[in-house]
Tab-separated table of C-alpha atoms and ligand atoms in Angstrom:
chain	number	residue	atom	x	y	z
A	19	MET	CA	186.600	286.533	114.523
A	20	ASN	CA	184.332	288.717	116.616
A	21	ARG	CA	182.732	286.032	118.679
A	22	GLU	CA	181.819	286.663	122.290
A	23	ALA	CA	183.325	284.534	125.019
A	24	ASP	CA	183.156	284.433	128.807
A	25	LEU	CA	185.739	281.678	129.317
A	26	VAL	CA	189.071	281.243	127.551
A	27	LEU	CA	191.805	278.769	128.392
A	28	HIS	CA	194.901	279.390	126.293
A	29	ARG	CA	198.500	278.247	125.857
A	30	ALA	CA	197.283	274.687	126.391
A	31	ARG	CA	198.137	271.274	125.126
A	32	LEU	CA	194.535	270.910	123.958
A	33	LEU	CA	193.094	267.409	123.575
A	34	THR	CA	190.009	267.943	121.452
A	35	VAL	CA	189.063	264.255	120.998
A	36	ALA	CA	187.149	265.703	118.048
A	37	PRO	CA	185.003	263.341	115.980
A	38	LEU	CA	186.800	261.874	112.978
A	39	GLY	CA	184.288	262.581	110.272
A	40	ASP	CA	181.343	260.816	111.862
A	41	GLU	CA	179.572	260.849	115.205
A	42	ARG	CA	180.155	257.216	116.067
A	43	PRO	CA	182.145	256.126	119.105
A	44	ARG	CA	185.838	255.511	118.401
A	45	SER	CA	186.977	251.960	117.775
A	46	GLY	CA	189.868	249.970	116.316
A	47	PRO	CA	192.798	252.038	115.011
A	48	ALA	CA	190.961	255.320	115.788
A	49	ALA	CA	190.512	254.359	119.436
A	50	GLY	CA	193.579	256.284	120.576
A	51	ASP	CA	193.296	259.525	118.594
A	52	VAL	CA	193.015	262.364	121.109
A	53	GLY	CA	193.223	265.168	118.516
A	54	ALA	CA	195.989	267.100	120.285
A	55	ILE	CA	196.636	270.771	119.406
A	56	ALA	CA	199.912	272.322	120.589
A	57	ASP	CA	199.681	275.879	121.964
A	58	GLY	CA	195.908	275.511	121.741
A	59	TRP	CA	192.998	277.396	123.207
A	60	VAL	CA	189.303	276.908	123.810
A	61	ALA	CA	186.668	279.584	124.255
A	62	ALA	CA	183.149	279.228	125.636
A	63	ARG	CA	180.109	281.409	126.147
A	64	ASP	CA	177.123	280.620	128.384
A	65	GLY	CA	178.259	277.055	128.892
A	66	ALA	CA	178.880	276.153	125.270
A	67	ILE	CA	182.164	275.930	123.396
A	68	VAL	CA	182.240	278.690	120.779
A	69	ALA	CA	185.698	278.239	119.259
A	70	THR	CA	189.026	276.442	119.479
A	71	GLY	CA	192.341	277.236	117.859
A	72	HIS	CA	196.040	277.696	118.417
A	73	GLY	CA	198.437	280.543	118.979
A	74	LEU	CA	197.123	284.010	119.729
A	75	ALA	CA	193.961	284.031	117.613
A	76	TRP	CA	191.860	283.896	120.817
A	77	GLN	CA	192.810	287.554	121.357
A	78	ARG	CA	190.394	288.518	118.603
A	79	LEU	CA	187.463	287.155	120.645
A	80	GLU	CA	185.193	289.669	122.248
A	81	LEU	CA	185.398	289.051	125.971
A	82	VAL	CA	182.247	289.872	127.906
A	83	PRO	CA	182.620	291.591	131.320
A	84	ARG	CA	183.803	289.324	134.155
A	85	SER	CA	185.187	286.720	131.774
A	86	THR	CA	187.596	284.041	132.948
A	87	VAL	CA	190.764	284.098	130.881
A	88	GLU	CA	193.475	281.725	131.948
A	89	ASP	CA	196.955	281.137	130.602
A	90	VAL	CA	197.421	277.455	131.486
A	91	ALA	CA	201.137	277.612	130.671
A	92	GLY	CA	201.390	274.506	128.532
A	93	ARG	CA	199.240	272.283	130.717
A	94	VAL	CA	196.834	269.753	129.251
A	95	VAL	CA	193.249	270.868	128.711
A	96	MET	CA	190.961	267.968	127.886
A	97	PRO	CA	187.248	267.189	127.750
A	98	GLY	CA	185.540	266.697	131.103
A	99	LEU	CA	185.562	263.048	132.126
A	100	VAL	CA	182.412	260.992	131.721
A	101	ASP	CA	181.732	258.206	134.217
A	102	PRO	CA	179.174	255.984	132.484
A	103	HIS	CA	178.598	253.461	135.298
A	104	THR	CA	178.141	254.110	139.019
A	105	HIS	CA	175.974	252.861	141.850
A	106	LEU	CA	176.141	256.020	143.979
A	107	CYS	CA	172.745	255.638	145.623
A	108	TYR	CA	173.508	253.599	148.727
A	109	ALA	CA	173.999	253.735	152.465
A	110	GLY	CA	176.529	251.805	154.553
A	111	GLU	CA	179.844	250.228	153.718
A	112	ARG	CA	180.742	246.559	153.408
A	113	TRP	CA	183.884	246.234	155.520
A	114	ASP	CA	183.038	242.700	156.678
A	115	GLU	CA	182.514	241.378	153.178
A	116	PHE	CA	185.608	243.201	151.948
A	117	THR	CA	187.611	241.555	154.718
A	118	ALA	CA	186.004	238.114	154.242
A	119	ARG	CA	186.816	238.157	150.559
A	120	ARG	CA	190.482	238.707	151.428
A	121	SER	CA	190.453	235.314	153.104
A	122	GLY	CA	188.838	233.598	150.169
A	123	SER	CA	185.062	234.097	150.445
A	124	ASP	CA	183.406	234.154	147.050
A	125	TYR	CA	181.418	237.198	145.883
A	126	LEU	CA	178.494	235.269	144.382
A	127	ALA	CA	178.374	232.822	147.334
A	128	ILE	CA	178.103	235.758	149.778
A	129	LEU	CA	175.267	237.174	147.664
A	130	GLU	CA	173.471	233.820	147.671
A	131	ARG	CA	173.686	233.674	151.476
A	132	GLY	CA	171.840	237.010	151.733
A	133	GLY	CA	174.927	239.217	152.087
A	134	GLY	CA	176.616	241.378	149.456
A	135	ILE	CA	174.063	243.426	147.541
A	136	HIS	CA	171.410	242.436	150.137
A	137	ALA	CA	173.478	243.964	152.949
A	138	THR	CA	173.523	247.296	151.116
A	139	VAL	CA	169.810	246.959	150.349
A	140	ARG	CA	169.059	246.664	154.084
A	141	ALA	CA	171.217	249.661	155.002
A	142	THR	CA	169.811	251.784	152.172
A	143	ARG	CA	166.221	250.949	153.048
A	144	GLU	CA	166.835	252.213	156.569
A	145	ALA	CA	168.395	255.486	155.437
A	146	THR	CA	166.168	258.560	155.427
A	147	ASP	CA	165.432	260.440	152.220
A	148	ASP	CA	167.512	263.415	153.317
A	149	ASP	CA	170.471	261.291	154.336
A	150	LEU	CA	170.445	259.472	151.006
A	151	VAL	CA	170.204	262.694	149.002
A	152	ALA	CA	173.128	264.093	151.012
A	153	ALA	CA	175.190	260.935	150.388
A	154	ILE	CA	174.476	260.924	146.650
A	155	SER	CA	175.208	264.651	146.373
A	156	GLU	CA	178.476	264.322	148.217
A	157	ARG	CA	179.598	261.456	145.991
A	158	ILE	CA	178.693	263.438	142.877
A	159	ALA	CA	180.632	266.449	144.194
A	160	ARG	CA	183.688	264.291	144.867
A	161	ALA	CA	183.493	262.857	141.364
A	162	ALA	CA	183.295	266.397	139.975
A	163	ALA	CA	186.342	267.445	141.965
A	164	SER	CA	188.283	264.634	140.307
A	165	GLY	CA	187.338	265.744	136.793
A	166	THR	CA	183.988	264.091	136.109
A	167	THR	CA	181.536	266.419	134.385
A	168	THR	CA	178.937	263.810	133.399
A	169	ILE	CA	178.036	260.875	135.619
A	170	GLU	CA	175.611	258.011	135.413
A	171	VAL	CA	173.907	257.109	138.679
A	172	LYS	CA	172.031	253.829	139.036
A	173	SER	CA	169.409	252.833	141.524
A	174	GLY	CA	169.542	249.123	142.325
A	175	TYR	CA	169.778	248.842	146.102
A	176	GLY	CA	166.013	249.009	146.545
A	177	LEU	CA	165.218	245.791	144.662
A	178	GLU	CA	161.472	246.024	145.248
A	179	PRO	CA	160.023	248.442	142.700
A	180	GLU	CA	158.490	250.797	145.289
A	181	GLU	CA	161.843	251.203	147.003
A	182	GLU	CA	163.617	251.536	143.640
A	183	LEU	CA	161.226	254.371	142.749
A	184	ARG	CA	162.058	256.070	146.061
A	185	HIS	CA	165.748	255.861	145.189
A	186	LEU	CA	165.201	257.201	141.679
A	187	ARG	CA	163.266	260.153	143.075
A	188	LEU	CA	166.110	260.844	145.504
A	189	ILE	CA	168.638	260.644	142.665
A	190	ALA	CA	166.458	263.217	140.859
A	191	ARG	CA	166.690	265.504	143.901
A	192	ALA	CA	170.468	265.209	143.984
A	193	ARG	CA	170.595	265.737	140.235
A	194	ALA	CA	168.622	268.967	140.465
A	195	SER	CA	171.307	270.585	142.618
A	196	ALA	CA	174.368	268.939	141.038
A	197	ALA	CA	177.001	271.067	139.325
A	198	ILE	CA	177.567	268.359	136.732
A	199	ASP	CA	175.312	266.452	134.343
A	200	VAL	CA	173.703	263.374	135.911
A	201	SER	CA	172.255	260.502	133.882
A	202	PRO	CA	169.981	258.331	136.047
A	203	THR	CA	169.458	254.609	135.388
A	204	TYR	CA	166.847	252.254	136.814
A	205	LEU	CA	168.749	249.095	137.740
A	206	ALA	CA	165.556	247.080	137.790
A	207	ALA	CA	166.947	243.569	138.257
A	208	HIS	CA	169.997	243.597	140.520
A	209	ALA	CA	169.114	240.663	142.797
A	210	LEU	CA	165.953	238.843	143.774
A	211	PRO	CA	164.488	240.520	146.895
A	212	PRO	CA	163.861	238.115	149.803
A	213	ARG	CA	160.205	239.116	149.901
A	214	ALA	CA	159.760	237.714	146.396
A	215	ASN	CA	159.947	234.268	148.030
A	216	GLY	CA	161.856	232.905	145.094
A	217	ASP	CA	159.194	233.898	142.573
A	218	ARG	CA	161.480	235.369	139.935
A	219	ARG	CA	158.796	235.809	137.322
A	220	ALA	CA	156.447	237.718	139.601
A	221	PHE	CA	159.332	239.947	140.683
A	222	LEU	CA	160.396	240.700	137.119
A	223	ARG	CA	156.787	241.418	136.163
A	224	SER	CA	156.561	243.939	139.004
A	225	ALA	CA	159.798	245.596	137.880
A	226	GLN	CA	158.403	245.728	134.368
A	227	ALA	CA	155.204	247.321	135.652
A	228	ALA	CA	157.241	250.088	137.325
A	229	LEU	CA	158.635	251.175	133.954
A	230	ALA	CA	155.518	253.174	133.150
A	231	THR	CA	156.066	255.338	136.256
A	232	VAL	CA	159.788	255.637	135.562
A	233	ALA	CA	159.063	256.880	132.048
A	234	ALA	CA	156.143	259.134	133.009
A	235	GLU	CA	158.109	260.865	135.781
A	236	HIS	CA	161.348	260.933	133.745
A	237	LEU	CA	163.087	259.164	136.601
A	238	ALA	CA	165.628	257.359	134.421
A	239	GLU	CA	167.126	257.465	130.974
A	240	ALA	CA	167.954	253.752	130.884
A	241	VAL	CA	167.107	250.391	132.404
A	242	ASP	CA	169.788	247.985	133.614
A	243	ALA	CA	169.854	244.352	134.763
A	244	PHE	CA	172.516	242.126	136.356
A	245	VAL	CA	172.694	239.188	133.988
A	246	GLU	CA	174.877	236.628	135.762
A	247	LYS	CA	175.020	232.978	136.735
A	248	GLY	CA	172.727	232.527	139.744
A	249	VAL	CA	171.375	236.082	139.508
A	250	PHE	CA	169.262	236.696	136.370
A	251	GLU	CA	169.303	234.932	133.021
A	252	THR	CA	169.161	236.750	129.719
A	253	GLU	CA	165.842	235.177	128.734
A	254	GLU	CA	164.268	236.126	132.054
A	255	VAL	CA	165.041	239.820	131.627
A	256	ALA	CA	164.213	239.961	127.904
A	257	PRO	CA	160.596	241.109	128.494
A	258	LEU	CA	161.835	243.838	130.865
A	259	MET	CA	164.269	245.080	128.231
A	260	HIS	CA	161.659	245.009	125.472
A	261	GLU	CA	159.202	246.907	127.640
A	262	ALA	CA	161.939	249.458	128.446
A	263	ALA	CA	162.381	250.051	124.720
A	264	SER	CA	158.680	250.423	124.167
A	265	VAL	CA	158.356	253.136	126.836
A	266	GLY	CA	161.314	255.004	125.344
A	267	LEU	CA	164.040	254.016	127.821
A	268	ALA	CA	167.542	253.044	126.729
A	269	ARG	CA	168.929	249.638	127.742
A	270	THR	CA	172.198	248.778	129.404
A	271	LEU	CA	173.393	245.579	131.059
A	272	HIS	CA	175.769	244.158	133.633
A	273	ALA	CA	176.906	241.489	131.218
A	274	ASP	CA	179.452	238.660	131.452
A	275	GLN	CA	181.056	240.143	134.562
A	276	LEU	CA	182.012	236.949	136.399
A	277	ASN	CA	180.799	234.288	133.970
A	278	ASP	CA	179.970	234.216	130.279
A	279	THR	CA	176.200	233.886	130.143
A	280	GLY	CA	175.837	235.325	126.655
A	281	GLY	CA	175.292	238.819	128.049
A	282	ALA	CA	177.184	240.684	125.335
A	283	ALA	CA	175.221	239.059	122.512
A	284	PHE	CA	172.036	239.674	124.486
A	285	ALA	CA	172.957	243.369	124.777
A	286	ALA	CA	173.167	243.480	120.994
A	287	ARG	CA	169.811	241.726	120.699
A	288	VAL	CA	168.022	244.290	122.853
A	289	GLU	CA	169.910	247.159	121.175
A	290	ALA	CA	171.463	248.260	124.432
A	291	ARG	CA	173.416	251.501	124.435
A	292	SER	CA	176.206	249.758	126.326
A	293	ALA	CA	177.269	246.344	127.616
A	294	ASP	CA	179.126	246.754	130.900
A	295	HIS	CA	181.871	244.744	132.642
A	296	VAL	CA	182.137	242.130	129.841
A	297	SER	CA	185.243	240.576	131.429
A	298	ARG	CA	184.123	237.127	130.306
A	299	ALA	CA	182.499	238.037	126.997
A	300	SER	CA	183.062	235.436	124.277
A	301	ALA	CA	184.403	236.132	120.797
A	302	GLU	CA	180.846	235.703	119.567
A	303	GLY	CA	179.716	238.324	122.079
A	304	LEU	CA	182.389	240.724	120.872
A	305	ARG	CA	181.367	240.200	117.248
A	306	ALA	CA	177.764	240.962	118.193
A	307	LEU	CA	178.811	244.179	119.930
A	308	GLU	CA	180.950	245.225	116.984
A	309	HIS	CA	178.180	244.505	114.519
A	310	ALA	CA	175.638	246.491	116.550
A	311	GLY	CA	178.078	249.349	117.331
A	312	ILE	CA	177.486	248.941	121.072
A	313	VAL	CA	179.943	250.465	123.517
A	314	ALA	CA	181.641	248.036	125.911
A	315	VAL	CA	182.075	249.721	129.290
A	316	LEU	CA	185.124	248.252	131.030
A	317	LEU	CA	185.128	248.497	134.833
A	318	PRO	CA	188.541	247.441	136.123
A	319	GLY	CA	187.759	248.590	139.692
A	320	SER	CA	185.463	245.653	140.379
A	321	ALA	CA	187.900	243.162	138.841
A	322	LEU	CA	190.589	244.579	141.133
A	323	PHE	CA	188.507	244.476	144.318
A	324	VAL	CA	186.755	241.162	143.704
A	325	GLY	CA	189.810	239.558	142.187
A	326	TYR	CA	188.495	238.191	138.912
A	327	PRO	CA	190.404	238.580	135.640
A	328	PRO	CA	189.901	242.069	134.199
A	329	PRO	CA	188.535	242.482	130.686
A	330	ASP	CA	191.271	242.282	128.067
A	331	ALA	CA	190.880	245.592	126.249
A	332	ARG	CA	193.116	244.475	123.375
A	333	ARG	CA	190.462	241.947	122.330
A	334	PHE	CA	187.864	244.708	122.139
A	335	VAL	CA	190.109	247.043	120.177
A	336	ALA	CA	191.045	244.186	117.812
A	337	HIS	CA	187.337	243.413	117.296
A	338	ARG	CA	186.681	247.131	116.692
A	339	VAL	CA	184.290	247.280	119.608
A	340	PRO	CA	184.175	250.839	120.979
A	341	VAL	CA	185.456	250.858	124.548
A	342	ALA	CA	184.502	253.140	127.427
A	343	ILE	CA	185.629	252.987	131.048
A	344	GLY	CA	183.941	253.803	134.327
A	345	THR	CA	184.488	253.603	138.063
A	346	ASP	CA	181.524	251.291	138.853
A	347	HIS	CA	181.658	253.053	142.211
A	348	ASN	CA	179.658	250.945	144.696
A	349	PRO	CA	180.166	249.691	148.248
A	350	GLY	CA	180.586	246.047	147.227
A	351	THR	CA	182.728	245.403	144.210
A	352	SER	CA	184.302	248.784	143.498
A	353	PRO	CA	184.748	251.349	146.249
A	354	LEU	CA	187.140	253.284	144.036
A	355	GLU	CA	186.456	256.936	143.355
A	356	GLY	CA	187.426	259.166	140.503
A	357	MET	CA	187.867	258.614	136.814
A	358	PRO	CA	191.633	259.298	136.878
A	359	THR	CA	192.068	256.119	138.934
A	360	ALA	CA	189.798	254.196	136.551
A	361	ILE	CA	191.941	255.462	133.660
A	362	GLY	CA	195.092	254.256	135.402
A	363	LEU	CA	193.593	250.829	136.060
A	364	ALA	CA	192.215	250.507	132.526
A	365	VAL	CA	195.752	250.965	131.254
A	366	THR	CA	197.608	248.841	133.792
A	367	MET	CA	195.029	246.067	134.187
A	368	CYS	CA	193.078	245.963	130.914
A	369	GLY	CA	195.786	246.939	128.445
A	370	LEU	CA	194.429	250.129	126.935
A	371	THR	CA	197.082	252.635	125.898
A	372	PRO	CA	196.922	255.939	127.809
A	373	HIS	CA	195.400	257.667	124.778
A	374	GLU	CA	192.835	254.919	124.251
A	375	ALA	CA	191.901	255.258	127.913
A	376	ILE	CA	191.372	259.012	127.505
A	377	VAL	CA	189.090	258.411	124.513
A	378	ALA	CA	187.317	255.715	126.543
A	379	ALA	CA	186.788	258.120	129.455
A	380	THR	CA	185.518	261.009	127.319
A	381	ILE	CA	183.834	260.691	123.929
A	382	ASN	CA	183.163	256.939	124.084
A	383	ALA	CA	181.769	257.158	127.612
A	384	ALA	CA	179.577	260.045	126.429
A	385	HIS	CA	178.268	257.748	123.691
A	386	ALA	CA	177.561	255.079	126.299
A	387	LEU	CA	175.208	257.610	127.929
A	388	GLY	CA	173.588	258.772	124.700
A	389	ARG	CA	175.503	262.056	124.890
A	390	GLY	CA	178.002	261.487	122.095
A	391	ALA	CA	177.038	264.704	120.354
A	392	ARG	CA	176.706	266.823	123.490
A	393	THR	CA	179.912	266.385	125.498
A	394	GLY	CA	183.117	264.305	125.533
A	395	ALA	CA	185.010	266.435	122.982
A	396	ILE	CA	186.287	270.004	122.758
A	397	VAL	CA	184.384	271.049	119.672
A	398	GLU	CA	182.318	274.116	118.881
A	399	GLY	CA	178.707	273.741	119.941
A	400	ARG	CA	179.306	271.188	122.692
A	401	ARG	CA	178.941	271.756	126.406
A	402	ALA	CA	181.970	273.499	127.852
A	403	ASP	CA	182.953	270.515	130.006
A	404	LEU	CA	186.689	270.909	130.495
A	405	VAL	CA	189.484	269.649	132.709
A	406	VAL	CA	192.867	271.291	133.223
A	407	LEU	CA	195.576	268.827	134.247
A	408	ASP	CA	198.618	269.710	136.267
A	409	THR	CA	200.912	268.239	133.633
A	410	ASP	CA	201.930	268.886	130.049
A	411	ASP	CA	201.682	265.173	129.187
A	412	GLU	CA	198.279	263.524	129.511
A	413	ARG	CA	199.845	260.092	129.711
A	414	GLU	CA	200.737	260.979	133.266
A	415	LEU	CA	197.063	260.418	134.149
A	416	ALA	CA	197.550	256.713	133.594
A	417	TYR	CA	201.143	256.619	134.779
A	418	ARG	CA	201.060	258.324	138.184
A	419	LEU	CA	198.204	256.270	139.602
A	420	GLY	CA	196.463	258.136	142.397
A	421	ALA	CA	198.310	261.422	141.878
A	422	PRO	CA	196.094	264.526	142.150
A	423	LEU	CA	196.591	265.765	138.592
A	424	VAL	CA	193.236	267.464	138.133
A	425	ARG	CA	193.920	271.168	138.572
A	426	ALA	CA	190.593	272.692	137.522
A	427	VAL	CA	187.231	271.496	136.280
A	428	PHE	CA	184.624	273.404	134.277
A	429	ALA	CA	181.172	271.902	133.853
A	430	ASN	CA	178.864	273.647	131.447
A	431	GLY	CA	181.346	276.530	131.428
A	432	ARG	CA	181.419	276.971	135.213
A	433	ALA	CA	184.277	276.181	137.555
A	434	VAL	CA	183.151	273.333	139.814
A	435	SER	CA	186.234	272.775	141.889
A	436	PRO	CA	188.961	275.146	142.928
A	437	ALA	CA	192.486	274.640	141.706
A	438	SER	CA	194.256	272.202	144.006
B	4	NIG	O1	178.747	246.471	139.175
B	4	NIG	N1	177.455	243.231	139.638
B	4	NIG	C1	176.527	243.841	140.071
B	4	NIG	N2	176.493	245.069	140.583
B	4	NIG	C2	177.611	245.799	141.091
B	4	NIG	C3	177.991	245.385	142.457
B	4	NIG	C4	176.924	245.473	143.430
B	4	NIG	C5	177.363	245.173	144.824
B	4	NIG	O2	178.103	244.216	145.078
B	4	NIG	O3	176.914	245.932	145.693
B	4	NIG	C6	178.803	245.762	140.147
B	4	NIG	O4	179.779	245.039	140.369
B	5	FE	FE1	177.959	247.945	138.253
């Protein structure tokens, strides 16, 4: 082996999460296979993984000058974490709502009264471009420090298309200087803006009309909608989703989060790349997801903070629906930060095993963002997105909730956070 490398991590418990013969997301009995290699190593060059192995074979690599070679002394090295669902583009916090919900106020009732999402919309509208870019960038950097090397960022607190486009352009600015890979999403139908005066159809038509600009300026990779009782119905957003497909944008949905409104089956109908939340998805919805091979993105943070029953991951695994997990970071339903916490909650609240949660937070989440062949696994040819844990047993990620176990992070072969 006379391959060149500029980064080598050796003497690792290496979790490759390597594909099992095909490039589909993991489901069913394969959902917990992390592809562990004892005394393993990974080598990268110019941001791409060039080889993996075990023992001392890495010593035959040709190391270029100023290479990073680290003996990780038996620690876990795993793929960089992928957060497939965040709402990082916002200003202001929602302390009052958070407090009111503790004494019984209902999330959807607050929204209907013009609070909730609308409160964040008002604060975000008032924020300057520079302040918003700084806030988004800081949140991305914090995610990176906790092991995230690919992150989805939604708009959605603009509501009116012009303001949504402003947010998407600001996300693009933050993306340009981010150390990690950012996948932007246009959350086109999050709530009905007050200025729509109740005219849902006219609003949805205007959101649909904005898709041409979104596609032309490459402002988003996907289009999202909040399909929920009292928010938007599946049939209402169908034209938006079809138009998204016709301009080359992927589809994703907030589906069956608080109530079953047929969102999961609808996600299958519009060939969405993921159906997210899905706490209330019916058996029929799960069958539709399984049949269409759509990733279910479980977001236990919002179930925890809002207090609704979390999705039962065992149902999804039993139905062979591929499962991913995300933080859903947002100021309303899920202020939680960091994929390690989401992994812990997915295990304790949703019933994934620790290994299933690691698959859900790496390769399956990469699939949810259309990056299933690019990242999410430690395999030759993929981006060198790597995390070194301060433990020799990856199950500790789920077990010691909140513990700072992320020791080092490499995104595209470069260290993005110093060892803690
Ligand atoms: O993922 N459900 C809709 N959207 C977000 C919450 C938005 C908010 O409350 O600010 C979610 O839960
Ligand atoms: Fe969300």
